[in-house]
Tab-separated table of C-alpha atoms in Angstrom:
chain	number	residue	atom	x	y	z
A	1	ARG	CA	0.000	0.000	0.000
A	2	ARG	CA	2.786	2.411	0.841
A	3	VAL	CA	4.536	1.664	-2.474
A	4	LEU	CA	1.316	2.368	-4.400
A	5	PHE	CA	0.749	5.557	-2.422
A	6	ARG	CA	4.259	6.877	-3.048
A	7	SER	CA	4.167	6.040	-6.746
A	8	LEU	CA	0.858	7.880	-7.219
A	9	ARG	CA	2.150	10.807	-5.182
A	10	PHE	CA	5.044	11.507	-7.551
A	11	THR	CA	3.272	10.686	-10.825
A	12	SER	CA	-0.189	12.154	-10.230
A	13	VAL	CA	0.846	15.752	-11.096
A	14	ILE	CA	2.282	14.739	-14.462
A	15	ILE	CA	-0.672	12.493	-15.312
A	16	ALA	CA	-3.241	15.104	-14.226
A	17	THR	CA	-1.488	17.861	-16.212
A	18	LEU	CA	-1.291	15.687	-19.312
A	19	LEU	CA	-4.987	14.751	-19.112
A	20	SER	CA	-5.939	18.399	-18.546
A	21	VAL	CA	-3.952	19.596	-21.581
A	22	ILE	CA	-5.447	16.852	-23.762
A	23	THR	CA	-8.926	17.888	-22.583
A	24	LEU	CA	-8.251	21.538	-23.412
A	25	VAL	CA	-6.978	20.620	-26.887
A	26	LEU	CA	-9.968	18.389	-27.624
A	27	THR	CA	-12.393	21.109	-26.516
A	28	GLU	CA	-10.571	23.606	-28.745
A	29	GLU	CA	-9.593	25.849	-25.858
A	30	THR	CA	-6.715	28.255	-26.419
A	31	LEU	CA	-3.555	27.320	-24.556
A	32	THR	CA	-1.862	30.373	-23.120
A	33	PRO	CA	1.020	30.593	-20.601
A	34	VAL	CA	-1.434	31.906	-18.010
A	35	ASN	CA	-3.810	28.928	-18.464
A	36	VAL	CA	-0.998	26.410	-18.288
A	37	PHE	CA	0.556	28.058	-15.204
A	38	VAL	CA	-2.804	28.134	-13.364
A	39	LEU	CA	-3.468	24.530	-14.389
A	40	VAL	CA	-0.111	23.258	-13.078
A	41	SER	CA	-0.457	25.220	-9.830
A	42	PHE	CA	-3.958	23.853	-9.304
A	43	ASN	CA	-2.792	20.275	-9.888
A	44	ASN	CA	0.091	20.719	-7.457
A	45	THR	CA	-2.308	21.979	-4.804
A	46	LEU	CA	-4.661	19.032	-5.369
A	47	THR	CA	-1.739	16.601	-5.151
A	48	LEU	CA	-0.624	18.080	-1.825
A	49	CYS	CA	-4.123	17.942	-0.333
A	50	ILE	CA	-5.401	14.672	-1.777
A	51	GLY	CA	-2.287	12.716	-2.645
A	52	THR	CA	-0.329	13.544	0.511
A	53	TYR	CA	-2.585	14.586	3.389
A	54	LEU	CA	-5.582	12.432	2.524
A	55	GLY	CA	-3.380	9.474	1.562
A	56	LEU	CA	-1.440	9.616	4.829
A	57	ALA	CA	-4.698	9.928	6.757
A	58	LEU	CA	-6.071	6.805	5.069
A	59	LEU	CA	-2.877	4.854	5.813
A	60	ASP	CA	-2.811	5.938	9.464
A	61	GLY	CA	-6.494	5.155	9.799
A	62	TYR	CA	-6.003	1.664	8.403
A	63	GLU	CA	-3.044	1.002	10.735
A	64	ALA	CA	-5.051	2.268	13.716
A	65	TYR	CA	-7.954	-0.027	12.753
A	66	ALA	CA	-5.627	-3.044	12.518
A	67	SER	CA	-3.984	-2.173	15.853
A	68	LEU	CA	-7.343	-1.802	17.584
A	69	GLY	CA	-8.345	-5.188	16.191
A	70	ARG	CA	-5.254	-6.843	17.679
A	71	ILE	CA	-5.813	-5.085	21.024
A	72	GLU	CA	-9.452	-6.221	21.057
A	73	GLU	CA	-8.407	-9.798	20.265
A	74	PHE	CA	-5.897	-9.739	23.140
A	75	LEU	CA	-8.373	-8.266	25.639
A	76	LEU	CA	-10.981	-10.909	24.758
A	77	LEU	CA	-8.604	-13.811	25.442
A	78	LYS	CA	-9.463	-16.008	28.395
A	79	ASN	CA	-7.403	-15.427	31.515
A	80	LEU	CA	-5.013	-18.221	32.447
A	81	ARG	CA	-5.596	-19.733	35.826
A	82	VAL	CA	-2.747	-19.030	38.234
A	83	ILE	CA	-1.199	-22.404	39.014
A	84	SER	CA	2.189	-21.385	40.404
A	85	SER	CA	2.807	-19.778	43.765
A	86	ASP	CA	5.773	-18.846	45.917
A	87	ARG	CA	5.635	-20.996	49.041
A	88	SER	CA	8.383	-18.946	50.655
A	89	SER	CA	5.935	-16.047	51.134
A	90	GLN	CA	2.913	-16.716	53.354
A	91	LYS	CA	0.904	-13.865	51.813
A	92	GLU	CA	1.128	-15.329	48.307
A	93	THR	CA	0.677	-19.003	49.224
A	94	GLU	CA	-2.814	-19.471	47.817
A	95	ILE	CA	-2.632	-23.231	47.393
A	96	GLU	CA	-1.496	-23.844	50.958
A	97	ALA	CA	-4.096	-21.409	52.295
A	98	GLU	CA	-6.916	-23.244	50.558
A	99	ASN	CA	-6.131	-26.673	51.972
A	100	PRO	CA	-2.921	-26.709	54.021
A	101	SER	CA	-3.410	-30.069	55.702
A	102	GLU	CA	-3.983	-31.937	52.440
A	103	MET	CA	-1.105	-30.072	50.802
A	104	LYS	CA	1.343	-31.076	53.498
A	105	ARG	CA	0.077	-34.640	53.684
A	106	ASN	CA	0.305	-35.333	49.956
A	107	SER	CA	3.618	-33.559	49.514
A	108	LEU	CA	5.031	-35.313	52.567
A	109	ASP	CA	4.107	-38.709	51.152
A	110	CYS	CA	5.771	-37.795	47.870
A	111	GLN	CA	8.917	-36.584	49.583
A	112	LYS	CA	9.154	-39.606	51.862
A	113	LYS	CA	9.337	-41.842	48.840
A	114	ARG	CA	12.154	-39.827	47.300
A	115	ARG	CA	14.164	-38.323	50.141
A	116	GLY	CA	13.074	-40.077	53.297
A	117	LEU	CA	12.099	-36.877	55.081
A	118	SER	CA	9.876	-37.139	58.146
A	119	THR	CA	8.516	-33.678	58.929
A	120	ALA	CA	6.526	-31.085	57.029
A	121	ASP	CA	8.977	-28.324	57.982
A	122	GLU	CA	11.829	-30.305	56.513
A	123	LEU	CA	9.724	-30.908	53.421
A	124	GLN	CA	9.079	-27.203	52.917
A	125	ASP	CA	12.803	-26.449	53.157
A	126	GLN	CA	13.792	-29.178	50.697
A	127	THR	CA	11.031	-29.102	48.052
A	128	SER	CA	11.257	-26.494	45.280
A	129	LEU	CA	8.518	-27.733	42.942
A	130	LEU	CA	5.458	-29.843	43.710
A	131	VAL	CA	3.066	-31.166	41.038
A	132	ARG	CA	-0.161	-32.865	42.110
A	133	SER	CA	-2.703	-34.716	39.944
A	134	LEU	CA	-1.819	-32.594	36.933
A	135	ALA	CA	-3.815	-33.125	33.741
A	136	TYR	CA	-4.129	-31.178	30.507
A	137	LYS	CA	-6.101	-31.581	27.306
A	138	GLN	CA	-6.794	-29.169	24.475
A	139	ALA	CA	-10.270	-27.785	23.946
A	140	GLU	CA	-10.541	-29.294	20.463
A	141	ARG	CA	-9.540	-32.725	21.831
A	142	GLN	CA	-11.983	-33.163	24.699
A	143	ASP	CA	-11.649	-36.948	24.804
A	144	SER	CA	-7.844	-37.095	24.558
A	145	TYR	CA	-5.481	-36.076	27.365
A	146	ILE	CA	-1.995	-34.756	26.590
A	147	LEU	CA	-1.030	-35.038	30.266
A	148	GLN	CA	-2.791	-37.126	32.884
A	149	ASP	CA	-2.217	-37.870	36.584
A	150	ILE	CA	1.248	-36.266	36.706
A	151	GLU	CA	2.687	-36.193	40.219
A	152	PHE	CA	6.233	-35.513	41.379
A	153	CYS	CA	8.231	-33.216	43.624
A	154	THR	CA	11.616	-31.661	42.963
A	155	PRO	CA	14.137	-31.005	45.768
A	156	VAL	CA	15.917	-27.680	46.110
A	157	SER	CA	19.207	-27.276	44.194
A	158	SER	CA	18.673	-30.486	42.235
A	159	LEU	CA	18.860	-31.387	38.559
A	160	THR	CA	15.839	-33.243	37.201
A	161	VAL	CA	15.916	-34.590	33.649
A	162	ILE	CA	12.629	-35.316	31.885
A	163	THR	CA	12.803	-37.742	29.001
A	164	GLY	CA	10.492	-39.854	26.895
A	165	PRO	CA	9.486	-40.528	23.293
A	166	VAL	CA	8.278	-37.837	20.898
A	167	GLY	CA	4.725	-36.762	21.689
A	168	SER	CA	4.765	-37.951	25.288
A	169	GLY	CA	4.005	-34.448	26.628
A	170	LYS	CA	7.417	-33.242	27.817
A	171	SER	CA	7.193	-29.720	26.376
A	172	THR	CA	3.546	-29.440	27.402
A	173	LEU	CA	4.435	-30.352	30.981
A	174	LEU	CA	7.074	-27.627	31.160
A	175	SER	CA	4.676	-25.110	29.603
A	176	VAL	CA	2.074	-25.896	32.246
A	177	ILE	CA	4.652	-25.581	35.038
A	178	ALA	CA	5.778	-22.235	33.620
A	179	GLY	CA	2.169	-21.038	33.396
A	180	GLU	CA	2.227	-20.697	29.605
A	181	VAL	CA	-0.852	-22.904	29.195
A	182	PRO	CA	-3.639	-23.606	31.715
A	183	CYS	CA	-3.971	-27.115	33.118
A	184	THR	CA	-7.314	-28.898	32.959
A	185	HIS	CA	-7.070	-29.824	36.624
A	186	GLY	CA	-4.415	-30.332	39.255
A	187	GLU	CA	-2.003	-28.025	41.040
A	188	VAL	CA	1.540	-26.785	40.592
A	189	SER	CA	3.327	-25.141	43.499
A	190	CYS	CA	6.801	-23.681	43.107
A	191	ARG	CA	9.065	-21.984	45.590
A	192	GLY	CA	10.726	-18.734	44.530
A	193	THR	CA	11.057	-17.201	41.079
A	194	LEU	CA	10.895	-19.239	37.864
A	195	ALA	CA	12.739	-18.869	34.546
A	196	TYR	CA	11.430	-20.717	31.488
A	197	VAL	CA	13.523	-21.434	28.376
A	198	PRO	CA	11.290	-22.770	25.551
A	199	GLN	CA	12.551	-25.112	22.878
A	200	THR	CA	11.882	-22.465	20.208
A	201	ALA	CA	14.202	-19.602	21.130
A	202	TRP	CA	12.719	-16.114	21.289
A	203	VAL	CA	14.682	-12.895	20.675
A	204	PHE	CA	13.445	-9.365	20.053
A	205	SER	CA	14.695	-6.665	17.708
A	206	GLY	CA	17.513	-5.133	19.718
A	207	THR	CA	21.176	-5.657	20.463
A	208	ILE	CA	22.591	-8.915	21.783
A	209	ARG	CA	23.249	-7.287	25.151
A	210	ASP	CA	19.686	-5.971	25.335
A	211	ASN	CA	18.354	-9.466	24.664
A	212	ILE	CA	20.457	-10.920	27.471
A	213	LEU	CA	19.862	-8.183	30.046
A	214	PHE	CA	16.150	-7.914	29.233
A	215	GLY	CA	15.747	-4.699	31.194
A	216	LEU	CA	18.029	-5.630	34.105
A	217	SER	CA	21.008	-3.515	35.099
A	218	TYR	CA	24.358	-4.339	33.527
A	219	GLU	CA	26.872	-6.045	35.836
A	220	GLU	CA	30.095	-6.672	33.953
A	221	GLN	CA	31.415	-9.585	36.017
A	222	LYS	CA	28.082	-11.390	36.087
A	223	TYR	CA	27.481	-10.686	32.404
A	224	THR	CA	30.906	-12.082	31.460
A	225	ARG	CA	30.310	-15.275	33.440
A	226	VAL	CA	26.953	-15.805	31.779
A	227	ILE	CA	28.120	-15.395	28.171
A	228	GLU	CA	31.127	-17.626	28.801
A	229	ALA	CA	29.019	-20.328	30.415
A	230	CYS	CA	26.546	-20.184	27.521
A	231	ALA	CA	29.373	-20.418	24.933
A	232	LEU	CA	28.604	-16.992	23.485
A	233	ALA	CA	31.962	-15.267	24.020
A	234	ASP	CA	33.565	-16.397	20.739
A	235	ASP	CA	30.399	-15.715	18.725
A	236	ILE	CA	30.060	-12.191	20.118
A	237	GLN	CA	33.685	-11.369	19.266
A	238	GLN	CA	33.049	-12.256	15.621
A	239	PHE	CA	30.424	-9.532	15.205
A	240	PRO	CA	31.709	-6.094	14.140
A	241	SER	CA	30.037	-4.351	17.093
A	242	THR	CA	30.415	-7.318	19.496
A	243	ASP	CA	27.414	-7.501	21.849
A	244	GLN	CA	26.110	-4.130	20.597
A	245	THR	CA	25.220	-5.745	17.263
A	246	GLY	CA	21.532	-5.593	16.433
A	247	VAL	CA	19.962	-9.024	15.961
A	248	GLY	CA	17.332	-7.788	13.501
A	249	GLU	CA	13.684	-8.753	13.263
A	250	ARG	CA	13.179	-12.131	14.992
A	251	GLY	CA	16.934	-12.553	15.278
A	252	VAL	CA	17.666	-12.920	11.557
A	253	VAL	CA	21.303	-11.969	12.147
A	254	LEU	CA	21.802	-14.945	14.479
A	255	SER	CA	21.864	-18.632	13.647
A	256	GLY	CA	19.497	-21.089	15.301
A	257	GLY	CA	22.134	-22.181	17.803
A	258	GLN	CA	23.053	-18.583	18.641
A	259	ARG	CA	19.413	-17.678	19.230
A	260	ALA	CA	19.058	-20.660	21.575
A	261	ARG	CA	22.153	-19.623	23.541
A	262	VAL	CA	21.004	-15.990	23.786
A	263	SER	CA	17.644	-17.196	25.095
A	264	LEU	CA	19.392	-19.390	27.668
A	265	ALA	CA	21.760	-16.568	28.667
A	266	ARG	CA	18.767	-14.270	29.257
A	267	ALA	CA	17.277	-16.780	31.699
A	268	VAL	CA	20.595	-17.387	33.461
A	269	TYR	CA	21.238	-13.651	33.875
A	270	ALA	CA	17.801	-13.257	35.495
A	271	ASP	CA	19.125	-15.289	38.466
A	272	ALA	CA	15.896	-17.175	39.189
A	273	ASP	CA	15.370	-19.903	41.803
A	274	LEU	CA	13.837	-22.526	39.501
A	275	TYR	CA	14.914	-23.100	35.893
A	276	VAL	CA	12.619	-24.922	33.471
A	277	LEU	CA	14.650	-25.786	30.364
A	278	ASP	CA	12.905	-27.323	27.368
A	279	ASP	CA	15.728	-29.162	25.591
A	280	PRO	CA	17.949	-26.046	25.299
A	281	LEU	CA	20.865	-28.001	23.797
A	282	SER	CA	19.011	-29.464	20.810
A	283	ALA	CA	19.983	-26.544	18.536
A	284	VAL	CA	23.741	-26.697	19.217
A	285	ASP	CA	26.413	-29.213	18.263
A	286	PHE	CA	27.794	-31.827	20.649
A	287	LYS	CA	30.914	-29.888	21.695
A	288	VAL	CA	29.032	-26.676	22.462
A	289	GLY	CA	26.256	-28.618	24.159
A	290	ARG	CA	28.719	-30.371	26.456
A	291	HIS	CA	30.325	-27.019	27.329
A	292	ILE	CA	26.952	-25.461	28.199
A	293	PHE	CA	25.884	-28.457	30.270
A	294	GLU	CA	29.126	-28.538	32.257
A	295	LYS	CA	29.765	-24.805	32.679
A	296	CYS	CA	26.228	-23.480	32.793
A	297	VAL	CA	23.765	-26.156	33.935
A	298	LYS	CA	26.068	-27.928	36.400
A	299	GLU	CA	28.433	-25.171	37.599
A	300	LEU	CA	26.895	-21.719	37.200
A	301	LEU	CA	23.401	-22.967	38.057
A	302	GLY	CA	24.649	-25.604	40.484
A	303	ASN	CA	22.858	-24.034	43.467
A	304	LYS	CA	19.588	-23.617	41.550
A	305	THR	CA	16.747	-26.052	41.013
A	306	ARG	CA	16.862	-27.207	37.392
A	307	MET	CA	14.326	-29.179	35.379
A	308	MET	CA	15.509	-30.004	31.868
A	309	VAL	CA	14.163	-32.021	28.967
A	310	SER	CA	16.902	-34.135	27.425
A	311	HIS	CA	17.526	-37.427	25.628
A	312	HIS	CA	21.279	-37.624	26.294
A	313	LYS	CA	22.402	-40.436	28.587
A	314	ASP	CA	25.299	-38.326	29.876
A	315	HIS	CA	22.818	-35.737	31.171
A	316	MET	CA	20.798	-38.446	32.889
A	317	LYS	CA	23.902	-39.816	34.601
A	318	ASP	CA	24.611	-36.421	36.160
A	319	ALA	CA	20.980	-35.803	37.119
A	320	ASP	CA	19.664	-36.198	40.652
A	321	GLU	CA	16.414	-37.576	39.292
A	322	VAL	CA	15.093	-38.770	35.937
A	323	ILE	CA	11.386	-38.651	35.075
A	324	VAL	CA	10.270	-40.772	32.127
A	325	LEU	CA	7.046	-39.764	30.362
A	326	TYR	CA	5.192	-42.218	28.159
A	327	LYS	CA	1.749	-41.730	26.621
A	328	ASP	CA	0.863	-38.657	28.731
A	329	ARG	CA	1.791	-40.304	32.058
A	330	VAL	CA	4.821	-40.658	34.301
A	331	LEU	CA	6.135	-44.087	33.380
A	332	ARG	CA	8.971	-44.063	35.913
A	333	SER	CA	10.750	-41.671	38.216
A	334	GLU	CA	14.181	-42.730	39.408
A	335	GLU	CA	16.911	-41.243	41.613
A	336	HIS	CA	20.642	-41.969	41.738
A	337	THR	CA	20.692	-42.530	37.969
A	338	SER	CA	24.332	-43.540	37.977
A	339	GLU	CA	23.262	-46.834	39.553
A	340	LEU	CA	20.774	-47.470	36.764
A	341	GLN	CA	23.238	-47.480	33.889
């Protein structure tokens, strides 16, 4: 539309003048310098009023109409049910406030099986994520569950690997935990802040540093540790403006692996308590993936609670717990995975 508008803007005066002269000749009107001068001036005035002002008004009106349509569509979306809460703050602990006795009893049973704890206070100190009777199915598939009867608890500062065949619901489970999609029924309770890294990396049109900081203040030492742990240091040095290089619309300047590492670095820099990682190493090669797992997941995030989707046996060996999903259910949940190999 803008191309058509600009082309008509610069050609309309010539076309209008030509048609006017042809009309005067055909009607046998006398062409004098005064008539031609008045005619050209009149056409220029019409072009300024109609071709420029009216054209810009129509374009702005159309863009405003499209923007209002998108805003209306967003405002009419259904609200997601809040399924995550911070159990470290008593004011925000909605799930515990609704039914504290049942919450402690069920979570205590779960923790006894995994850690052998005996008191609810010890449970609250050691459990970072608790999932109870979680189920999810899409609205268009009312008779088919994607997740069903999912129950597990994750200790603080532990690494949990979720694995299973394609289509078993791994990414959906992480999306529900992160609050990206509403669960059909069940509860998810997490302690502290949560950072979610989706399998499809997301970057916005800004510099590499802006994408990593994401509005947080710049701390040089922390920033350097993050980009080194996420194997971004060498890539950033190759750009002409280093980390001040603009990534372009949807990160067109970056490769798929670089976008995935920038997305991971953004989450790591946020310094959350619980990290939900949806197969973040699938877009990088084996050498880079091993570096990220060792330096980032195990070392830099070693004191954080980490839940990661992965199919690599080496990751499972280093995990504190492995959860196997199969046909929308938890097939098996094992600890001390080094003994299982």
